[in-house]
Amino acid sequence: MSRSVTVYDVAARAGVSIATVSRVLRSPDAVRATTRERVREAVAELGYVPSGSARGLAERRTGVLGLYFPGFDAAEEAPDLDVFVDDPASVPPFTLAHDDGEVHPTSLFLDEVLRGAELEAWKRGFVLMIGVGRDDPDRSTVRDMAGRVDGLVVLARSVPDDVLARLSRRIPVVVLSGPPRGDDYDHVTVSNSEAMAELTRHVLAQVPEGARVAFLAGPEDSPDGGQRWEGFSQAVRAAGVGTDAVTVVRGDFTRESGRRATEGLLVGGAPEALIAANDQMALGAIDVLRGAGLRVPEDVLVTGFDGIEAAALSRPALTTIRQPMIDLGRAAVQVLARRLEHPDAPPAVVRLPLQILLRESSQRPS
């Protein structure tokens, strides 16, 4: 049996130290291009495969980062699938169906964040472990993840404070979304309140004084939803809109909850404008308004928040606030990797910009 190729063989072939080989494999951007290329050529020529377990023992690291999300943005439960058939030839190669108009999971907010985190983890030589806290009241999923990863990214308020505090004593923690709360965690966030206030001012300028305005809020425990409500509230107060002209209904950030909330809203009559705390609920609202014979934007102005792909494809195109979803995931991994390298640095707060996209759904024809 031939001897396994080691890191020492690669270092000798490339004419560098084993530390340089390790840096090329783990953090290639930290090594000059000519040296990096020499090491990579040696790896390819020798067929070297790094031992993850050995490297982890030596560095006391796993090479794995964790990303923990709650379950509210996950796809609905999938039906049972039986892939075993008696006669494979009897299975048709395809079927035809009408488009159901649903927003499928590939366009959801958390999926884009996840994609950004995966890209950045891959770039930095880490593996990404994903945990979804659906039906996980005691947070056993995140507790289990914490014992398997070098650091953890969690969505704000998805883990109870006491649990998060215990986890952070073992591994670095980055909190994604939601405002910093004076804690010792690194935070990656956006300006939810300010952007929602500006969008609300735009909407109020399109409707007559005294017009009825509805706000479709998110879950009560959502920090992003809370900030968006604050921005809306500030704008309507500053505009002198009376409380009797504002109606608040609540959903859970899904399109179906937007439909249900809007159906209840229409019992008291249609508002002149409906501002939703996210795009999926706004799209659900448009479904119901259209079904009730109301036109958007002629009868009701509608806006969302997040900037998912379905918002641009809806008819009319949905006015929204685009979150840098992929960049949020990338920034969270960047901050976590930096924390691993500099464990004693003070807590960091990274705030990414938002972009208001004014489209047809909020532009009342003159």
Tab-separated table of C-alpha atoms in Angstrom:
chain	number	residue	atom	x	y	z
A	1	MET	CA	0.000	0.000	0.000
A	2	SER	CA	1.435	3.413	-0.939
A	3	ARG	CA	2.075	5.999	1.764
A	4	SER	CA	-0.557	8.739	2.147
A	5	VAL	CA	0.477	12.175	0.998
A	6	THR	CA	0.960	14.565	3.933
A	7	VAL	CA	1.086	18.315	4.383
A	8	TYR	CA	4.864	17.994	4.694
A	9	ASP	CA	5.031	16.538	1.163
A	10	VAL	CA	3.004	19.462	-0.190
A	11	ALA	CA	5.198	21.979	1.632
A	12	ALA	CA	8.375	20.372	0.273
A	13	ARG	CA	7.031	20.286	-3.303
A	14	ALA	CA	5.921	23.942	-3.152
A	15	GLY	CA	9.011	25.127	-1.299
A	16	VAL	CA	7.055	26.685	1.566
A	17	SER	CA	6.389	25.986	5.233
A	18	ILE	CA	3.553	23.755	6.420
A	19	ALA	CA	2.014	26.872	8.024
A	20	THR	CA	1.800	28.481	4.577
A	21	VAL	CA	0.143	25.364	3.163
A	22	SER	CA	-2.399	25.512	5.982
A	23	ARG	CA	-3.127	29.196	5.299
A	24	VAL	CA	-3.673	28.527	1.596
A	25	LEU	CA	-6.145	25.763	2.406
A	26	ARG	CA	-7.991	27.681	5.128
A	27	SER	CA	-7.654	31.384	4.211
A	28	PRO	CA	-6.345	31.652	0.629
A	29	ASP	CA	-6.872	35.434	0.444
A	30	ALA	CA	-4.279	35.846	3.223
A	31	VAL	CA	-1.503	34.472	0.977
A	32	ARG	CA	0.063	36.240	-2.006
A	33	ALA	CA	-1.166	34.989	-5.378
A	34	THR	CA	2.121	33.459	-6.607
A	35	THR	CA	2.633	31.453	-3.417
A	36	ARG	CA	-1.018	30.412	-3.363
A	37	GLU	CA	-0.796	29.109	-6.925
A	38	ARG	CA	2.408	27.171	-6.163
A	39	VAL	CA	0.793	25.440	-3.209
A	40	ARG	CA	-2.349	24.622	-5.165
A	41	GLU	CA	-0.287	23.103	-7.982
A	42	ALA	CA	1.543	20.929	-5.437
A	43	VAL	CA	-1.758	19.819	-3.914
A	44	ALA	CA	-3.103	18.871	-7.350
A	45	GLU	CA	0.059	17.076	-8.475
A	46	LEU	CA	0.340	15.020	-5.288
A	47	GLY	CA	-3.383	14.411	-4.882
A	48	TYR	CA	-3.269	15.692	-1.325
A	49	VAL	CA	-6.534	15.562	0.665
A	50	PRO	CA	-6.404	17.437	4.019
A	51	SER	CA	-7.527	15.504	7.073
A	52	GLY	CA	-10.349	17.522	8.599
A	53	SER	CA	-10.381	15.516	11.825
A	54	ALA	CA	-6.627	15.827	12.344
A	55	ARG	CA	-6.676	19.530	11.574
A	56	GLY	CA	-9.593	20.018	13.944
A	57	LEU	CA	-7.794	18.237	16.782
A	58	ALA	CA	-4.650	20.277	16.229
A	59	GLU	CA	-6.473	23.594	16.133
A	60	ARG	CA	-9.224	22.625	18.586
A	61	ARG	CA	-11.716	23.572	15.890
A	62	THR	CA	-14.231	21.688	13.814
A	63	GLY	CA	-14.091	23.872	10.685
A	64	VAL	CA	-17.892	24.094	10.907
A	65	LEU	CA	-20.053	27.191	11.491
A	66	GLY	CA	-23.680	27.011	12.567
A	67	LEU	CA	-26.684	28.965	11.291
A	68	TYR	CA	-29.869	28.657	13.356
A	69	PHE	CA	-33.251	29.901	12.130
A	70	PRO	CA	-36.738	29.653	13.589
A	71	GLY	CA	-39.301	27.808	11.502
A	72	PHE	CA	-41.690	30.616	10.514
A	73	ASP	CA	-40.142	31.118	7.086
A	74	ALA	CA	-39.765	27.446	6.260
A	75	ALA	CA	-41.816	25.709	3.597
A	76	GLU	CA	-45.037	23.995	4.620
A	77	GLU	CA	-44.796	20.378	5.695
A	78	ALA	CA	-44.147	18.223	2.641
A	79	PRO	CA	-46.436	15.268	1.968
A	80	ASP	CA	-45.055	11.758	2.239
A	81	LEU	CA	-43.098	10.650	-0.825
A	82	ASP	CA	-42.704	7.027	-1.818
A	83	VAL	CA	-39.944	6.743	-4.416
A	84	PHE	CA	-40.257	2.974	-4.824
A	85	VAL	CA	-42.530	1.907	-7.668
A	86	ASP	CA	-43.163	-1.541	-9.090
A	87	ASP	CA	-42.859	-0.440	-12.690
A	88	PRO	CA	-40.602	2.597	-13.289
A	89	ALA	CA	-41.698	2.665	-16.927
A	90	SER	CA	-45.211	3.549	-15.729
A	91	VAL	CA	-44.037	6.850	-14.258
A	92	PRO	CA	-44.599	9.704	-16.759
A	93	PRO	CA	-41.534	11.836	-17.580
A	94	PHE	CA	-43.415	15.029	-16.676
A	95	THR	CA	-46.849	16.412	-15.902
A	96	LEU	CA	-48.552	19.666	-16.842
A	97	ALA	CA	-50.145	21.920	-14.214
A	98	HIS	CA	-51.350	25.506	-13.955
A	99	ASP	CA	-49.133	27.931	-12.061
A	100	ASP	CA	-50.602	28.264	-8.563
A	101	GLY	CA	-49.210	31.775	-8.069
A	102	GLU	CA	-47.542	30.832	-4.787
A	103	VAL	CA	-44.183	32.168	-3.637
A	104	HIS	CA	-42.042	29.070	-3.422
A	105	PRO	CA	-39.305	28.610	-0.839
A	106	THR	CA	-36.455	29.497	-3.193
A	107	SER	CA	-37.526	33.152	-3.082
A	108	LEU	CA	-37.999	33.516	0.677
A	109	PHE	CA	-35.954	35.881	2.832
A	110	LEU	CA	-34.179	33.246	4.879
A	111	ASP	CA	-33.246	31.222	1.811
A	112	GLU	CA	-31.364	34.207	0.392
A	113	VAL	CA	-29.623	34.831	3.728
A	114	LEU	CA	-28.647	31.168	3.799
A	115	ARG	CA	-27.243	31.379	0.279
A	116	GLY	CA	-25.035	34.309	1.272
A	117	ALA	CA	-23.808	32.500	4.377
A	118	GLU	CA	-22.980	29.400	2.339
A	119	LEU	CA	-21.012	31.445	-0.193
A	120	GLU	CA	-18.945	33.184	2.465
A	121	ALA	CA	-18.356	30.013	4.488
A	122	TRP	CA	-17.131	28.210	1.360
A	123	LYS	CA	-14.846	31.122	0.492
A	124	ARG	CA	-13.283	30.995	3.952
A	125	GLY	CA	-12.869	27.233	4.068
A	126	PHE	CA	-15.701	26.469	6.502
A	127	VAL	CA	-18.583	24.033	6.310
A	128	LEU	CA	-22.006	25.449	7.213
A	129	MET	CA	-24.395	23.519	9.474
A	130	ILE	CA	-28.050	24.607	9.269
A	131	GLY	CA	-30.551	24.206	12.091
A	132	VAL	CA	-34.265	25.035	11.821
A	133	GLY	CA	-36.111	25.428	15.111
A	134	ARG	CA	-39.501	24.261	13.968
A	135	ASP	CA	-41.348	22.416	16.771
A	136	ASP	CA	-38.318	22.943	18.997
A	137	PRO	CA	-39.718	24.589	22.165
A	138	ASP	CA	-36.773	23.632	24.404
A	139	ARG	CA	-34.229	24.696	21.742
A	140	SER	CA	-32.632	21.244	21.727
A	141	THR	CA	-31.609	21.784	18.092
A	142	VAL	CA	-29.478	24.831	18.811
A	143	ARG	CA	-28.025	23.252	21.961
A	144	ASP	CA	-26.957	20.230	19.938
A	145	MET	CA	-25.511	22.438	17.190
A	146	ALA	CA	-23.424	24.375	19.707
A	147	GLY	CA	-21.445	21.246	20.535
A	148	ARG	CA	-20.593	20.618	16.885
A	149	VAL	CA	-19.559	24.044	15.543
A	150	ASP	CA	-16.860	26.662	16.088
A	151	GLY	CA	-19.336	29.549	16.143
A	152	LEU	CA	-23.021	30.224	15.702
A	153	VAL	CA	-25.216	32.725	13.824
A	154	VAL	CA	-28.745	33.045	15.219
A	155	LEU	CA	-31.696	35.119	14.068
A	156	ALA	CA	-32.591	37.705	16.707
A	157	ARG	CA	-35.082	36.464	19.329
A	158	SER	CA	-35.019	32.931	17.907
A	159	VAL	CA	-33.205	31.702	21.018
A	160	PRO	CA	-34.199	32.698	24.582
A	161	ASP	CA	-31.770	35.094	26.267
A	162	ASP	CA	-30.746	32.638	28.984
A	163	VAL	CA	-30.036	29.875	26.454
A	164	LEU	CA	-28.070	32.256	24.228
A	165	ALA	CA	-26.008	33.444	27.196
A	166	ARG	CA	-25.030	29.873	28.072
A	167	LEU	CA	-24.138	29.076	24.469
A	168	SER	CA	-22.000	32.207	24.132
A	169	ARG	CA	-19.821	31.057	27.041
A	170	ARG	CA	-18.803	28.071	24.915
A	171	ILE	CA	-18.593	29.487	21.391
A	172	PRO	CA	-18.791	32.881	19.625
A	173	VAL	CA	-22.322	34.024	18.739
A	174	VAL	CA	-23.433	36.499	16.053
A	175	VAL	CA	-27.004	37.834	16.207
A	176	LEU	CA	-28.607	38.498	12.824
A	177	SER	CA	-31.319	41.177	12.378
A	178	GLY	CA	-33.013	43.084	15.138
A	179	PRO	CA	-31.502	46.046	17.005
A	180	PRO	CA	-28.463	45.606	19.282
A	181	ARG	CA	-29.617	45.497	22.896
A	182	GLY	CA	-26.484	46.433	24.794
A	183	ASP	CA	-25.284	42.829	24.993
A	184	ASP	CA	-21.858	41.336	24.335
A	185	TYR	CA	-22.725	39.666	21.026
A	186	ASP	CA	-21.685	40.737	17.545
A	187	HIS	CA	-24.684	42.001	15.557
A	188	VAL	CA	-25.457	42.222	11.829
A	189	THR	CA	-28.553	44.289	11.144
A	190	VAL	CA	-30.339	46.802	8.887
A	191	SER	CA	-32.197	50.103	9.394
A	192	ASN	CA	-35.732	48.693	9.462
A	193	SER	CA	-37.379	51.594	11.273
A	194	GLU	CA	-35.876	54.416	9.234
A	195	ALA	CA	-36.645	52.781	5.881
A	196	MET	CA	-40.231	51.929	6.844
A	197	ALA	CA	-40.813	55.497	8.032
A	198	GLU	CA	-39.628	56.865	4.685
A	199	LEU	CA	-41.800	54.433	2.724
A	200	THR	CA	-44.816	55.321	4.876
A	201	ARG	CA	-44.270	59.018	4.166
A	202	HIS	CA	-44.281	58.233	0.451
A	203	VAL	CA	-47.579	56.348	0.763
A	204	LEU	CA	-49.246	59.046	2.861
A	205	ALA	CA	-48.344	61.615	0.215
A	206	GLN	CA	-50.359	59.602	-2.336
A	207	VAL	CA	-53.670	59.463	-0.412
A	208	PRO	CA	-56.146	62.200	0.589
A	209	GLU	CA	-56.015	63.723	4.056
A	210	GLY	CA	-58.027	61.622	6.481
A	211	ALA	CA	-57.829	58.504	4.302
A	212	ARG	CA	-57.923	55.166	6.060
A	213	VAL	CA	-54.515	53.463	6.213
A	214	ALA	CA	-53.897	49.848	7.282
A	215	PHE	CA	-50.703	48.299	8.619
A	216	LEU	CA	-50.214	44.558	8.206
A	217	ALA	CA	-47.858	43.742	11.078
A	218	GLY	CA	-45.651	40.712	11.601
A	219	PRO	CA	-45.453	38.375	14.604
A	220	GLU	CA	-45.318	40.050	18.008
A	221	ASP	CA	-42.005	38.380	18.880
A	222	SER	CA	-40.246	39.457	15.665
A	223	PRO	CA	-37.609	42.181	16.241
A	224	ASP	CA	-37.659	43.138	12.554
A	225	GLY	CA	-41.452	43.334	12.617
A	226	GLY	CA	-41.300	45.498	15.726
A	227	GLN	CA	-38.876	47.942	14.149
A	228	ARG	CA	-41.003	48.216	11.019
A	229	TRP	CA	-44.062	48.980	13.152
A	230	GLU	CA	-42.052	51.691	14.947
A	231	GLY	CA	-41.106	53.288	11.618
A	232	PHE	CA	-44.714	53.234	10.418
A	233	SER	CA	-45.971	54.686	13.716
A	234	GLN	CA	-43.434	57.514	13.687
A	235	ALA	CA	-44.386	58.502	10.147
A	236	VAL	CA	-48.162	58.537	10.737
A	237	ARG	CA	-47.770	60.540	13.971
A	238	ALA	CA	-45.506	63.065	12.265
A	239	ALA	CA	-48.063	63.417	9.464
A	240	GLY	CA	-50.838	64.090	11.969
A	241	VAL	CA	-52.835	61.011	10.972
A	242	GLY	CA	-55.446	60.304	13.642
A	243	THR	CA	-55.627	56.932	15.343
A	244	ASP	CA	-59.171	56.477	14.045
A	245	ALA	CA	-57.782	56.482	10.474
A	246	VAL	CA	-55.232	53.709	11.174
A	247	THR	CA	-56.133	50.019	11.302
A	248	VAL	CA	-53.630	47.373	12.384
A	249	VAL	CA	-53.973	43.682	11.518
A	250	ARG	CA	-51.393	41.011	12.180
A	251	GLY	CA	-49.921	38.092	10.260
A	252	ASP	CA	-46.972	35.739	10.636
A	253	PHE	CA	-44.927	36.799	7.573
A	254	THR	CA	-46.490	34.120	5.306
A	255	ARG	CA	-48.576	34.835	2.220
A	256	GLU	CA	-51.509	32.869	3.612
A	257	SER	CA	-51.531	34.953	6.797
A	258	GLY	CA	-51.589	38.081	4.613
A	259	ARG	CA	-54.685	36.720	2.899
A	260	ARG	CA	-56.450	35.939	6.179
A	261	ALA	CA	-55.600	39.311	7.715
A	262	THR	CA	-56.802	41.199	4.631
A	263	GLU	CA	-60.056	39.260	4.516
A	264	GLY	CA	-60.717	40.380	8.093
A	265	LEU	CA	-59.697	43.919	7.261
A	266	LEU	CA	-62.181	44.193	4.386
A	267	VAL	CA	-65.091	43.383	6.714
A	268	GLY	CA	-64.803	46.972	7.920
A	269	GLY	CA	-64.315	48.375	4.426
A	270	ALA	CA	-61.250	48.736	2.215
A	271	PRO	CA	-58.487	51.151	3.253
A	272	GLU	CA	-56.936	53.632	0.841
A	273	ALA	CA	-53.503	52.139	1.531
A	274	LEU	CA	-52.130	48.934	3.021
A	275	ILE	CA	-48.528	48.849	4.244
A	276	ALA	CA	-47.269	45.342	4.999
A	277	ALA	CA	-44.319	44.376	7.175
A	278	ASN	CA	-43.013	41.981	4.527
A	279	ASP	CA	-43.501	41.090	0.869
A	280	GLN	CA	-45.166	37.739	1.341
A	281	MET	CA	-48.005	39.221	3.389
A	282	ALA	CA	-48.336	42.088	0.900
A	283	LEU	CA	-48.683	39.590	-1.951
A	284	GLY	CA	-51.334	37.729	0.023
A	285	ALA	CA	-53.164	41.027	0.531
A	286	ILE	CA	-53.121	41.705	-3.223
A	287	ASP	CA	-54.610	38.238	-3.819
A	288	VAL	CA	-57.591	39.083	-1.594
A	289	LEU	CA	-58.033	42.648	-2.866
A	290	ARG	CA	-58.109	41.416	-6.440
A	291	GLY	CA	-60.594	38.709	-5.500
A	292	ALA	CA	-62.835	41.364	-3.907
A	293	GLY	CA	-62.862	43.379	-7.141
A	294	LEU	CA	-60.510	46.077	-5.829
A	295	ARG	CA	-57.734	47.421	-8.031
A	296	VAL	CA	-54.132	47.976	-6.947
A	297	PRO	CA	-53.079	50.786	-6.976
A	298	GLU	CA	-56.189	52.592	-8.255
A	299	ASP	CA	-58.349	51.633	-5.257
A	300	VAL	CA	-55.776	50.524	-2.670
A	301	LEU	CA	-52.047	51.281	-2.527
A	302	VAL	CA	-50.003	48.297	-1.304
A	303	THR	CA	-46.367	48.077	-0.188
A	304	GLY	CA	-44.153	45.333	1.236
A	305	PHE	CA	-40.699	44.865	2.729
A	306	ASP	CA	-37.748	42.542	1.896
A	307	GLY	CA	-37.380	42.755	-1.887
A	308	ILE	CA	-37.962	39.090	-2.705
A	309	GLU	CA	-38.037	38.104	-6.365
A	310	ALA	CA	-41.800	37.531	-6.372
A	311	ALA	CA	-42.361	41.210	-5.499
A	312	ALA	CA	-40.874	42.300	-8.822
A	313	LEU	CA	-42.821	39.637	-10.731
A	314	SER	CA	-46.240	40.400	-9.226
A	315	ARG	CA	-48.858	42.353	-11.167
A	316	PRO	CA	-48.759	45.149	-10.384
A	317	ALA	CA	-45.102	45.091	-9.385
A	318	LEU	CA	-44.891	45.517	-5.619
A	319	THR	CA	-43.304	48.574	-4.039
A	320	THR	CA	-40.939	47.274	-1.383
A	321	ILE	CA	-37.816	47.868	0.657
A	322	ARG	CA	-35.041	45.636	-0.572
A	323	GLN	CA	-32.989	43.992	2.116
A	324	PRO	CA	-29.432	42.969	1.191
A	325	MET	CA	-30.401	39.381	1.971
A	326	ILE	CA	-27.366	37.634	0.509
A	327	ASP	CA	-25.064	40.265	2.013
A	328	LEU	CA	-26.656	39.721	5.439
A	329	GLY	CA	-25.649	36.063	5.303
A	330	ARG	CA	-22.168	36.873	4.046
A	331	ALA	CA	-21.621	39.584	6.649
A	332	ALA	CA	-22.721	37.274	9.476
A	333	VAL	CA	-20.135	34.677	8.469
A	334	GLN	CA	-17.455	37.358	8.020
A	335	VAL	CA	-18.109	38.720	11.508
A	336	LEU	CA	-18.101	35.221	12.996
A	337	ALA	CA	-14.810	34.332	11.270
A	338	ARG	CA	-13.284	37.580	12.550
A	339	ARG	CA	-14.442	36.768	16.068
A	340	LEU	CA	-12.742	33.367	15.882
A	341	GLU	CA	-9.494	35.077	14.939
A	342	HIS	CA	-9.854	37.883	17.497
A	343	PRO	CA	-11.842	36.494	20.435
A	344	ASP	CA	-11.066	39.438	22.726
A	345	ALA	CA	-12.102	42.250	20.374
A	346	PRO	CA	-15.026	44.439	21.530
A	347	PRO	CA	-18.525	43.540	20.223
A	348	ALA	CA	-19.103	44.670	16.639
A	349	VAL	CA	-22.282	46.063	15.097
A	350	VAL	CA	-22.499	45.858	11.294
A	351	ARG	CA	-25.420	47.754	9.750
A	352	LEU	CA	-26.160	47.169	6.069
A	353	PRO	CA	-28.072	49.680	3.898
A	354	LEU	CA	-31.590	49.190	2.567
A	355	GLN	CA	-33.050	50.328	-0.766
A	356	ILE	CA	-36.601	51.595	-1.259
A	357	LEU	CA	-37.982	50.379	-4.604
A	358	LEU	CA	-40.947	52.449	-5.768
A	359	ARG	CA	-43.058	50.404	-8.161
A	360	GLU	CA	-46.572	50.357	-9.589
A	361	SER	CA	-48.411	49.151	-6.486
A	362	SER	CA	-47.856	52.461	-4.649
A	363	GLN	CA	-48.099	54.899	-7.575
A	364	ARG	CA	-51.673	56.158	-7.822
A	365	PRO	CA	-52.502	57.236	-11.397
A	366	SER	CA	-53.039	60.987	-11.689
